[in-house]
Coordinates of N, CA and C in Angstrom, one line a residue:
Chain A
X626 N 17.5 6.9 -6.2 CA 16.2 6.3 -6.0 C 16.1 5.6 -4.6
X627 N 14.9 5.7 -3.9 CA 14.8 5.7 -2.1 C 14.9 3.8 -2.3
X628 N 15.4 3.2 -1.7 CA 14.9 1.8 -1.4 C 14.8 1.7 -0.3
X629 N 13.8 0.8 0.5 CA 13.2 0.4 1.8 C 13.8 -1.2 2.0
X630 N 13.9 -2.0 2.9 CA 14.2 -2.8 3.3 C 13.7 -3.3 5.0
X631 N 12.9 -4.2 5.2 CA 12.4 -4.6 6.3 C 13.1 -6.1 6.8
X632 N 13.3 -5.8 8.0 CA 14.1 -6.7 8.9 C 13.6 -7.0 9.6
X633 N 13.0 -8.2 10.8 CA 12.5 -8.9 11.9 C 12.5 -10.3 11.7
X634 N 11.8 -10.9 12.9 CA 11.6 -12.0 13.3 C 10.6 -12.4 12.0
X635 N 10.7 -14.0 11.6 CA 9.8 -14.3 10.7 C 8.7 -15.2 11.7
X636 N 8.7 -15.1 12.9 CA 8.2 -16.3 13.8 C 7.3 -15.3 15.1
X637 N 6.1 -15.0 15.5 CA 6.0 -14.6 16.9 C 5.1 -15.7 17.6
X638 N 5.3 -15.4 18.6 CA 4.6 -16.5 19.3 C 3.4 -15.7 19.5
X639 N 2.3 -15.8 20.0 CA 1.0 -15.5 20.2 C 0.9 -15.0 21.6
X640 N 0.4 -13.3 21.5 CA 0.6 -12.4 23.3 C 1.9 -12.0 23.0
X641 N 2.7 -11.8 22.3 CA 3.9 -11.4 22.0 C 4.3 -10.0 21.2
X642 N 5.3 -9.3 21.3 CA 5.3 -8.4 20.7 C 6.0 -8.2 19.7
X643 N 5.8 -7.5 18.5 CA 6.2 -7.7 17.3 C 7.0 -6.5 17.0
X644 N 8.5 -6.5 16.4 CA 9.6 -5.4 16.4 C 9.9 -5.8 14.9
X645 N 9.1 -4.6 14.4 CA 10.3 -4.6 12.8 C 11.1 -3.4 12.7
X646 N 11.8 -3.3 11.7 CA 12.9 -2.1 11.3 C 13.0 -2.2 9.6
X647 N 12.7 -0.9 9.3 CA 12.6 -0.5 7.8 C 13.9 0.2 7.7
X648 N 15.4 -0.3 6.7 CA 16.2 0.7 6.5 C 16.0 1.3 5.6
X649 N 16.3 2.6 5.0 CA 16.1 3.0 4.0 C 17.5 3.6 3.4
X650 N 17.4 3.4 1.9 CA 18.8 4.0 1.4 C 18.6 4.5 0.5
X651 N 19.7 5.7 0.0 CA 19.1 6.2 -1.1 C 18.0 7.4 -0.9
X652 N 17.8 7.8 0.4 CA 17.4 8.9 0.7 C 17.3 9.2 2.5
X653 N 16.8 10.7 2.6 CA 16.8 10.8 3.8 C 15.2 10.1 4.9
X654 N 15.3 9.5 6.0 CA 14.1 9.7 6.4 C 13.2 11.1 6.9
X655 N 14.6 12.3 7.0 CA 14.2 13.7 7.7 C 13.2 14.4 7.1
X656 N 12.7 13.8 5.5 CA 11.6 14.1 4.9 C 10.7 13.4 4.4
X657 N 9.0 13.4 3.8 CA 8.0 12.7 3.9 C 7.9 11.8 4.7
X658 N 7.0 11.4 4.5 CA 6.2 10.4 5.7 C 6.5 8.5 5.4
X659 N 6.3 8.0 6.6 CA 6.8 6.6 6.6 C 5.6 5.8 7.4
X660 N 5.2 4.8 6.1 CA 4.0 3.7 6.5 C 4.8 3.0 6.7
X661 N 3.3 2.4 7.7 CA 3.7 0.2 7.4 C 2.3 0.0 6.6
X662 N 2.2 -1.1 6.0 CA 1.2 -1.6 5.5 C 1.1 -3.1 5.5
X663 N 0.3 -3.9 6.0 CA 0.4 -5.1 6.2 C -0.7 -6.0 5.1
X664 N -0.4 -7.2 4.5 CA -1.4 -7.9 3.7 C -1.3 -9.6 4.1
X665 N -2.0 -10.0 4.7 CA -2.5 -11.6 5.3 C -2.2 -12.1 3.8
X666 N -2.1 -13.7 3.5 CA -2.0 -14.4 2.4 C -3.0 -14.4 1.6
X667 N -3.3 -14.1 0.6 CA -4.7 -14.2 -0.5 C -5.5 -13.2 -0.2
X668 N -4.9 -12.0 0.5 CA -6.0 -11.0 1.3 C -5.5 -9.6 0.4
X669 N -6.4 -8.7 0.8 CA -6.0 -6.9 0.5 C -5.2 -6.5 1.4
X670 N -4.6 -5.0 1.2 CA -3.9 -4.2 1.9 C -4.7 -3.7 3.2
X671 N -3.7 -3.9 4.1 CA -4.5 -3.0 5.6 C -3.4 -2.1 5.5
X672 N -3.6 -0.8 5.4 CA -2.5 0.2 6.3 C -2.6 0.4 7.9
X673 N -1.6 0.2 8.4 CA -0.9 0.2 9.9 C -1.2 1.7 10.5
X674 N 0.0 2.2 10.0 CA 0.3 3.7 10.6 C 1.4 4.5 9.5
X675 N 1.1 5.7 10.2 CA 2.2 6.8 9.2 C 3.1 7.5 10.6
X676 N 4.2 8.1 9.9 CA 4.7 9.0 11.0 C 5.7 9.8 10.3
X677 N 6.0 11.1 10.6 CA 6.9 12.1 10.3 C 7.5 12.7 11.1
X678 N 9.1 12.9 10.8 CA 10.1 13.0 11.2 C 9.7 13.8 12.6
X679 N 8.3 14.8 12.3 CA 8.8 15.7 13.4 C 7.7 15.2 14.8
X680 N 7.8 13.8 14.6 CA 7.3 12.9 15.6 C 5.5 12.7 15.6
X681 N 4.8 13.3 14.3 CA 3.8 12.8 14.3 C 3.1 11.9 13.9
X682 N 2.2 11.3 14.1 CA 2.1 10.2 13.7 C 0.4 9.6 13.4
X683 N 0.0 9.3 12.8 CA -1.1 8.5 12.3 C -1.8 6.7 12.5
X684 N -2.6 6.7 12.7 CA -2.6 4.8 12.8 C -3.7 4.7 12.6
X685 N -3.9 3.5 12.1 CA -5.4 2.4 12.0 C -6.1 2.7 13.1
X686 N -7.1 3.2 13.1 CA -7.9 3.2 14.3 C -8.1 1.6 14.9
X687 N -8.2 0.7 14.1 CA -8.6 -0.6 13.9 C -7.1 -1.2 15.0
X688 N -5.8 -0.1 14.6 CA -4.9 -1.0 15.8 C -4.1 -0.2 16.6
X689 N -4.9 0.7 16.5 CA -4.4 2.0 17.7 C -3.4 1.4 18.5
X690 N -4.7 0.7 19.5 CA -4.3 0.8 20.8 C -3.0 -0.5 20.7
X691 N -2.2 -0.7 19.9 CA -0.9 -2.1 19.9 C -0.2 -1.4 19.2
X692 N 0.0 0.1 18.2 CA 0.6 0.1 17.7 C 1.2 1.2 18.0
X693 N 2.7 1.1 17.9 CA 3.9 2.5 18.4 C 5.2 2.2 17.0
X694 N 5.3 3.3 16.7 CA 5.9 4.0 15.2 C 7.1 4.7 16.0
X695 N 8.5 4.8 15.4 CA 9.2 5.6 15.8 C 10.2 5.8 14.4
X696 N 11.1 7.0 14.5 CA 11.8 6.8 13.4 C 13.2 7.2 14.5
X697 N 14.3 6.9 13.3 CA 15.8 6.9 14.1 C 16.7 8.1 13.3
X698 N 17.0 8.9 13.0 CA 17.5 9.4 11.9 C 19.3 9.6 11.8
X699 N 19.2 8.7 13.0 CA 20.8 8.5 13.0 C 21.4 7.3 12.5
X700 N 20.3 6.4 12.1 CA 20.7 5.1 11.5 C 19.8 5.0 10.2
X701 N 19.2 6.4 10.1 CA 18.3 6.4 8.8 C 17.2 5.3 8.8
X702 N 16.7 4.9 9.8 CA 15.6 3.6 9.5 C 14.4 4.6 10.8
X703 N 13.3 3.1 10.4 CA 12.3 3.7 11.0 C 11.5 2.2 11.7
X704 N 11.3 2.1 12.7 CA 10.8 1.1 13.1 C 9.2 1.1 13.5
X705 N 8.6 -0.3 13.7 CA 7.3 -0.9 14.1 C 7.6 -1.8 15.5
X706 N 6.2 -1.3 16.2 CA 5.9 -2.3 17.1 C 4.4 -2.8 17.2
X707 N 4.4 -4.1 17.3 CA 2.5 -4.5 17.4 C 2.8 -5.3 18.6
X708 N 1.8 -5.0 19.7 CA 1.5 -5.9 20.8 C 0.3 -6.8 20.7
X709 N 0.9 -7.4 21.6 CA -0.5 -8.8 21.7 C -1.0 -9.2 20.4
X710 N 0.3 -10.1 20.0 CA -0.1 -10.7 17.9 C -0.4 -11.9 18.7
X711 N -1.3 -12.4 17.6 CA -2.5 -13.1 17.5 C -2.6 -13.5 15.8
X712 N -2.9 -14.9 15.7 CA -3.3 -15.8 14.2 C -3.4 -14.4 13.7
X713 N -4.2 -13.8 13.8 CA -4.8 -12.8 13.1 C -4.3 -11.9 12.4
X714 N -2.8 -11.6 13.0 CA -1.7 -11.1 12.8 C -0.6 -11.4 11.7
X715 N -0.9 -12.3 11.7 CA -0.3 -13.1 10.5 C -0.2 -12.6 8.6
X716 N 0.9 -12.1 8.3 CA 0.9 -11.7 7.0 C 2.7 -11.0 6.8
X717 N 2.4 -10.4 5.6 CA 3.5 -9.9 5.2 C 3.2 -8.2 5.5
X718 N 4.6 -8.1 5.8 CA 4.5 -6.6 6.8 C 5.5 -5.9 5.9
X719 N 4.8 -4.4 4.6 CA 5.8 -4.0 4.3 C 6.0 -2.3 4.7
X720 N 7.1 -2.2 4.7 CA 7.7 -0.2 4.9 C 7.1 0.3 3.7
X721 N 6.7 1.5 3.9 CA 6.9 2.4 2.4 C 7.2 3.7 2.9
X722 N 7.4 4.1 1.6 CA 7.6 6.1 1.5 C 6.0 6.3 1.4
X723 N 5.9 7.2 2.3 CA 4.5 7.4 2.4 C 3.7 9.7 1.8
X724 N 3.9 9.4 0.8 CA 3.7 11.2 0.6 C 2.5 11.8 1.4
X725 N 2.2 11.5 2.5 CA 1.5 12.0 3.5 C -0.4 12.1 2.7
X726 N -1.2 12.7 3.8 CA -2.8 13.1 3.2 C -2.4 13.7 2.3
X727 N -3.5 12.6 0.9 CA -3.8 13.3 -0.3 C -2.5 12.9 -1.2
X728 N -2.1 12.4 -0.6 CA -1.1 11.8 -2.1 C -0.5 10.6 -1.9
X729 N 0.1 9.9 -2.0 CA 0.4 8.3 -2.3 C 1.7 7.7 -1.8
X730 N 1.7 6.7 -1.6 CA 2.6 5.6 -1.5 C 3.4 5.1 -2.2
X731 N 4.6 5.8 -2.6 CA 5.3 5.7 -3.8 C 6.5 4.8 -3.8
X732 N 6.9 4.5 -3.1 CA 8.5 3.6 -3.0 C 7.7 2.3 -1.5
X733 N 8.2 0.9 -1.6 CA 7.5 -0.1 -1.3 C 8.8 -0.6 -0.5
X734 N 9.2 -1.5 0.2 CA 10.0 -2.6 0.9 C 9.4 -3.9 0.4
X735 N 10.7 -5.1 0.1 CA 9.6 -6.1 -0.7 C 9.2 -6.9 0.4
X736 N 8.9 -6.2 1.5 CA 8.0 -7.4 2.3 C 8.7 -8.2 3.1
X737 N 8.4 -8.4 4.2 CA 8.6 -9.4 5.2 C 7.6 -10.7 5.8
X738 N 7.4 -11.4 5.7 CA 6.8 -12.6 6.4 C 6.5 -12.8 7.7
X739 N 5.7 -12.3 8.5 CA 5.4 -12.7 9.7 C 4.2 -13.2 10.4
X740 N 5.0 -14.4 10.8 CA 3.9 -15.9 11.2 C 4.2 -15.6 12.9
X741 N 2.4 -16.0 13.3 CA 2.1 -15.7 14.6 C 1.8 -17.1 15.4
X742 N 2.5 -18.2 15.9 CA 2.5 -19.4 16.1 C 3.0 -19.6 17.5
X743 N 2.4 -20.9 18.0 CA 3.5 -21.4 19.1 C 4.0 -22.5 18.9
Chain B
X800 N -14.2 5.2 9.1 CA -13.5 4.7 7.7 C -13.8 4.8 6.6
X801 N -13.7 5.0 5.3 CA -14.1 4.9 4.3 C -13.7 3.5 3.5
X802 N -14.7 3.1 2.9 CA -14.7 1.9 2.1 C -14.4 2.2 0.9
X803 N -14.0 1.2 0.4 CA -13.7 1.6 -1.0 C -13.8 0.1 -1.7
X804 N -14.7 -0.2 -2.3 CA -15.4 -1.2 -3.1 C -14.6 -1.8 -5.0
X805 N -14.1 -2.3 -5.2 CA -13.8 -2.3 -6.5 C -15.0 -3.7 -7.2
X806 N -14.2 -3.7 -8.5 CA -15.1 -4.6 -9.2 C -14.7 -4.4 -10.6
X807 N -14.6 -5.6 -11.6 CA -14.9 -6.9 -10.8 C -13.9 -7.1 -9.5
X808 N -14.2 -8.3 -8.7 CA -13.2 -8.7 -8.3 C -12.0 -9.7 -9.3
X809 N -11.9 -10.1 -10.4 CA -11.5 -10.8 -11.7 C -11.6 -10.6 -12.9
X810 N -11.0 -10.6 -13.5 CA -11.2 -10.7 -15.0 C -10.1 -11.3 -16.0
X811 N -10.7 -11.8 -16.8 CA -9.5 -12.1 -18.0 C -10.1 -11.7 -19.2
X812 N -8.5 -11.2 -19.7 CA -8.6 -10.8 -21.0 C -7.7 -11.0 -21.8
X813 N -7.4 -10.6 -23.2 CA -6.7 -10.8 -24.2 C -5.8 -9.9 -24.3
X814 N -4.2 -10.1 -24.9 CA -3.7 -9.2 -25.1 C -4.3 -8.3 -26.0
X815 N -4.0 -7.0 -26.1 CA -4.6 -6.2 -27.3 C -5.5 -5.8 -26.5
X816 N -6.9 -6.3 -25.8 CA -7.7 -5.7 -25.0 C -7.9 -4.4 -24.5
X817 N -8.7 -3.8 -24.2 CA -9.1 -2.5 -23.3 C -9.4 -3.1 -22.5
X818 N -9.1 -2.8 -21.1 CA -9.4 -3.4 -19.6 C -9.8 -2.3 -18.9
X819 N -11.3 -2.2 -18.1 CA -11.3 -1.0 -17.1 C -11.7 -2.0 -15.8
X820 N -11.1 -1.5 -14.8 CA -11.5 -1.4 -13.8 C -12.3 -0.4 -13.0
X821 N -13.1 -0.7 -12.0 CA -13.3 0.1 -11.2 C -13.0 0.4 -9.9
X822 N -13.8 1.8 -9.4 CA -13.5 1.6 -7.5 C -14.5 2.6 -6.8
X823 N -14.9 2.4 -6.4 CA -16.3 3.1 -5.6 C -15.6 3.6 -3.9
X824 N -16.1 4.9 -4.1 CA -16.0 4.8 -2.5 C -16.7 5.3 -1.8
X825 N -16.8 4.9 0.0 CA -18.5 5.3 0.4 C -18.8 6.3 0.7
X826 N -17.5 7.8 0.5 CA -18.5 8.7 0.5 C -17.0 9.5 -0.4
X827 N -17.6 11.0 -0.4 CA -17.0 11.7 -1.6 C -15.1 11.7 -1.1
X828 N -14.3 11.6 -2.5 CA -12.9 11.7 -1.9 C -12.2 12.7 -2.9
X829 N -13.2 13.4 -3.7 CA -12.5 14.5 -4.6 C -11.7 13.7 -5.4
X830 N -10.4 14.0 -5.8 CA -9.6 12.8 -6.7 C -8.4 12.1 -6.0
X831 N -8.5 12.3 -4.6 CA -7.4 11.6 -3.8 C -7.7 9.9 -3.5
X832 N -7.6 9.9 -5.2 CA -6.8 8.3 -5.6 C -6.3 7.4 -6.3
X833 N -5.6 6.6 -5.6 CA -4.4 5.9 -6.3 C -4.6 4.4 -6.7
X834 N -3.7 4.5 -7.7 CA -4.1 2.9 -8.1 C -2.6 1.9 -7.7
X835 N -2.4 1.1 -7.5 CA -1.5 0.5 -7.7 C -1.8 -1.1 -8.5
X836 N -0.5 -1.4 -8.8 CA -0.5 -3.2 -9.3 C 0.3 -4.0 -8.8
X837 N -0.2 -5.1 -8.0 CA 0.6 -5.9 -7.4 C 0.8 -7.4 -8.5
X838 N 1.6 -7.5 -8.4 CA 2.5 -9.2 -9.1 C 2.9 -10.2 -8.0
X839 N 2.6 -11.6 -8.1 CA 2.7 -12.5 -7.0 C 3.9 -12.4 -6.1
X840 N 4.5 -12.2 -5.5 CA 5.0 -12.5 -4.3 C 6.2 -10.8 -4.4
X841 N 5.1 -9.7 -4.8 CA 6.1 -8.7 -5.1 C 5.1 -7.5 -4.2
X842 N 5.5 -6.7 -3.7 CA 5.4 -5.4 -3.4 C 4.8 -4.7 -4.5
X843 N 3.5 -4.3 -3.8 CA 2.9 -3.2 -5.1 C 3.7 -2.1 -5.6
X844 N 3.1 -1.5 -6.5 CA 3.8 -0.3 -7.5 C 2.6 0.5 -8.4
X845 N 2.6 2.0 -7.8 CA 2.3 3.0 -7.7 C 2.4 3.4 -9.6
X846 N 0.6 3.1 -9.7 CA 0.6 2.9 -10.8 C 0.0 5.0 -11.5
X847 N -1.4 5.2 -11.0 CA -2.0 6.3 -10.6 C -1.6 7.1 -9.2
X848 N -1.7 8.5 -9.0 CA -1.9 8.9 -7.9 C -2.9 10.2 -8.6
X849 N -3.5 10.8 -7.8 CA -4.5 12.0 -7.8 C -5.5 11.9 -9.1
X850 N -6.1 10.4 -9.2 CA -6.9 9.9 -9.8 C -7.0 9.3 -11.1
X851 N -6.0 10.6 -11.7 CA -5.6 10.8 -13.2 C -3.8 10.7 -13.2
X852 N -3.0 11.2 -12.4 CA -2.3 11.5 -12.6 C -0.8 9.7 -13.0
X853 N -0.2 10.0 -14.5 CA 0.4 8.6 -14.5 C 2.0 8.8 -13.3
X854 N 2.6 8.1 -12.8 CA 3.6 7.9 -12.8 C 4.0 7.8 -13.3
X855 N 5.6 8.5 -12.8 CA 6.9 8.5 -13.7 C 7.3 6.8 -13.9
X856 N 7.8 6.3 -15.1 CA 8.2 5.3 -15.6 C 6.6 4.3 -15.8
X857 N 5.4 4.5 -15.6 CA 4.7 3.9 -16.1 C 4.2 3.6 -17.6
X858 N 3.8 2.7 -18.2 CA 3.5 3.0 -19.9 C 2.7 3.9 -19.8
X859 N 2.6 4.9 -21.0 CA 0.8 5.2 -20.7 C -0.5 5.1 -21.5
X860 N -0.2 2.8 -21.8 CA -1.4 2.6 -21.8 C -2.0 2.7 -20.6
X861 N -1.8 3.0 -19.6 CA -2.4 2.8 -18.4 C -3.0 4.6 -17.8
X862 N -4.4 4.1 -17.6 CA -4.8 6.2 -17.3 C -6.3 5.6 -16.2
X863 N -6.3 7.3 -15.7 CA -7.3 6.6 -15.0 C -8.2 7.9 -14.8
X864 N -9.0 7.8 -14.2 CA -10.2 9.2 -14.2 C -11.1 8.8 -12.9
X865 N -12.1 9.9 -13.2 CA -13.0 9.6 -12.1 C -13.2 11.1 -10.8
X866 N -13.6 11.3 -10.4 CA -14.0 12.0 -9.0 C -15.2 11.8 -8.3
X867 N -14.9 12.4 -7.3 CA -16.0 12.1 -6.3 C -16.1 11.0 -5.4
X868 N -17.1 9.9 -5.9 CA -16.8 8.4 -5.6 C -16.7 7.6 -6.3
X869 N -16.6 7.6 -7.7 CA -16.5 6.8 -8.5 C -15.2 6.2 -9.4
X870 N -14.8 6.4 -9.6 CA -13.1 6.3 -10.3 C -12.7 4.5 -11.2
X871 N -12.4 5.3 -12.2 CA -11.9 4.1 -13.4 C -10.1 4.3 -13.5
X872 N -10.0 3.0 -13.9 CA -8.5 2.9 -14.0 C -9.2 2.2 -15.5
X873 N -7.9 2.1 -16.6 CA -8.0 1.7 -17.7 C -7.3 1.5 -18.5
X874 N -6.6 0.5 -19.1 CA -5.3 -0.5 -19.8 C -5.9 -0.5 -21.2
X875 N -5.1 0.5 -22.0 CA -5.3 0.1 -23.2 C -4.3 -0.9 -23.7
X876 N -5.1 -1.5 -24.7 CA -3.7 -2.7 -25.6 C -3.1 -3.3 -24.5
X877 N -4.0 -4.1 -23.4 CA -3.3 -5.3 -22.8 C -2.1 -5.9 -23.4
X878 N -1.0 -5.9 -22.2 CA 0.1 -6.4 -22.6 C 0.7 -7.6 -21.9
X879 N 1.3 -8.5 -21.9 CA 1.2 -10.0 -21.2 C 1.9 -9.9 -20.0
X880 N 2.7 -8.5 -19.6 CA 3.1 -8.1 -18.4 C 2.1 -7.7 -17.4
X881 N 0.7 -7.3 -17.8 CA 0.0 -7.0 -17.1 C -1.0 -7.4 -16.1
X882 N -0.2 -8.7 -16.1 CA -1.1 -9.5 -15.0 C -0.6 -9.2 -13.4
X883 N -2.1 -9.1 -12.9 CA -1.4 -9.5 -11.5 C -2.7 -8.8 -10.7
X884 N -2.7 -8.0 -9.6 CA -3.7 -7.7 -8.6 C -3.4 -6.0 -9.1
X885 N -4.8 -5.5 -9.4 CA -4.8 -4.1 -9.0 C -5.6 -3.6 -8.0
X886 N -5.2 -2.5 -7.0 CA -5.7 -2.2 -6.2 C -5.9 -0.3 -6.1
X887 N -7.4 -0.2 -5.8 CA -7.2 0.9 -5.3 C -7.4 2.0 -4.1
X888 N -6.6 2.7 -3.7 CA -6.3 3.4 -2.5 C -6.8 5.2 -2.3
X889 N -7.9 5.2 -1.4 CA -7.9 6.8 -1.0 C -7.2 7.0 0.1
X890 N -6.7 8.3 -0.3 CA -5.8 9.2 0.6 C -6.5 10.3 0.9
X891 N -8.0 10.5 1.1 CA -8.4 11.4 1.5 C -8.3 11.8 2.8
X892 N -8.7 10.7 3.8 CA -8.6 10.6 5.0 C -7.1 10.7 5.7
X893 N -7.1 11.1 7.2 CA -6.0 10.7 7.4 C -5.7 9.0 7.9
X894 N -7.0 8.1 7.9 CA -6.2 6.9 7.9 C -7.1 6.3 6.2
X895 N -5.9 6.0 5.5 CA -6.3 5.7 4.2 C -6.4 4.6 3.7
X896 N -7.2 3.8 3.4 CA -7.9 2.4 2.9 C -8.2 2.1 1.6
X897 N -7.9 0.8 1.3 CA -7.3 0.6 -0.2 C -9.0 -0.6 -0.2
X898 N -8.8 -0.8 -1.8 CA -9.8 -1.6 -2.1 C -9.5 -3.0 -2.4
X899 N -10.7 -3.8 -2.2 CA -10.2 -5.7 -2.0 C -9.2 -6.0 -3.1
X900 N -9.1 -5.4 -4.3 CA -8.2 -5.9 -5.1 C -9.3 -6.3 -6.3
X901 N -8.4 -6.0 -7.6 CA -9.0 -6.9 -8.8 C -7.9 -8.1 -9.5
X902 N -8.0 -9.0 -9.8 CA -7.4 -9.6 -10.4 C -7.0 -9.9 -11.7
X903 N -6.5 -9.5 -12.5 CA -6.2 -9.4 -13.8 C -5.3 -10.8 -14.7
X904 N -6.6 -11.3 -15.0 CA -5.5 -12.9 -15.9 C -5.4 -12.6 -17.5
X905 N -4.2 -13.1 -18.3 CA -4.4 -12.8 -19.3 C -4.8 -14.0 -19.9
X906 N -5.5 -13.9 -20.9 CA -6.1 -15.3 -21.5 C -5.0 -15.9 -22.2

């Protein structure tokens, strides 16, 4: 069974750039697709971006232009970057297995916390 | 983008209950959608996918239907585990957008 696990900073400062890392274990990343999905406190899901192994990739139109996806497949993880975070920014940021267009979001990361302050 | 509306946003019910939810979306998505259920401070979990279809390891008081834009999710015999946020998500698009969430209290 695939498990996800997300790692970063719990703290950004505001105009700052944001680096997470999803490991995964229990399966390969060289197959299906890999979100982020982020949810502010007391709020719904926003989905981020998607991306597959063979370097393509998907995003929020809403955060295009801040947002860059890469995967590693030598350390089995896949990472996030958001530029220019802002209050706004603020929530829990999780990885998933993502079964690409038309089918679902099946295996979760339990989430990370990240606060956009100075 | 496509929106995707649910409702209520709340409800409580009793164990034993039949619970439906719903989820609208603003324009046609065939059956590319999923439900999930979130619990406080947990990571959702992939309750429906392709409208109808249950996940492996879910009960199956839980089923769901619907095409087009319309789509019901539906909890027979409420069980006191079943509280928490459900949410639902089209995958039609390639960037895919979930709905505000319903809240599920048990009485």
């Amino acid at each position: 069974q695939v498990q996800l696990q997300e790692s970063g900073p719990g703290l950004v400062k505001p105009s700052e750039t944001l680096s997470l890392i999803c490991r995964v274990s229990g399966g390969s990343i060289s197959t299906y697709y890999w979100s982020w999905i982020r949810q502010p406190a007391g709020k719904g899901l926003e989905w981020i971006g998607r991306m597959y192994i063979r370097g393509s990739t998907d995003y929020n139109p809403s955060l295009k232009s801040r947002v860059t996806m890469s995967l590693d497949t030598s350390k089995n993880h896949f990472s996030l970057t958001l530029s220019s975070m802002t209050a706004a920014d603020t929530a829990v940021y999780y990885c998933a297995r993502d079964r690409g267009v038309g089918a679902a979001i099946d295996s979760w990361g339990q989430g990370t916390l990240v606060t956009v302050s100075s | 983008d496509i929106q995707m509306t649910q409702s209520p946003s709340s409800l409580s019910a009793s164990v034993g209950d039949r619970v439906t939810i719903t989820c609208r979306a603003s324009q046609s998505i065939s059956t590319y959608l999923n439900w999930y259920q979130q619990k406080p401070g947990k990571a959702p979990k992939l309750l429906i996918f392709g409208a109808s279809s249950l996940q492996s390891g879910v009960p199956s008081r839980f089923s769901g239907s619907g095409s087009g834009t319309d789509f019901t999710l539906t909890i027979n015999s409420l069980q006191p585990e079943d509280f928490g946020t459900y949410f639902c998500q089209q995958s039609y698009s390639t960037s895919t957008t979930f709905g505000q969430g319903t809240r599920l209290e048990i009485k």
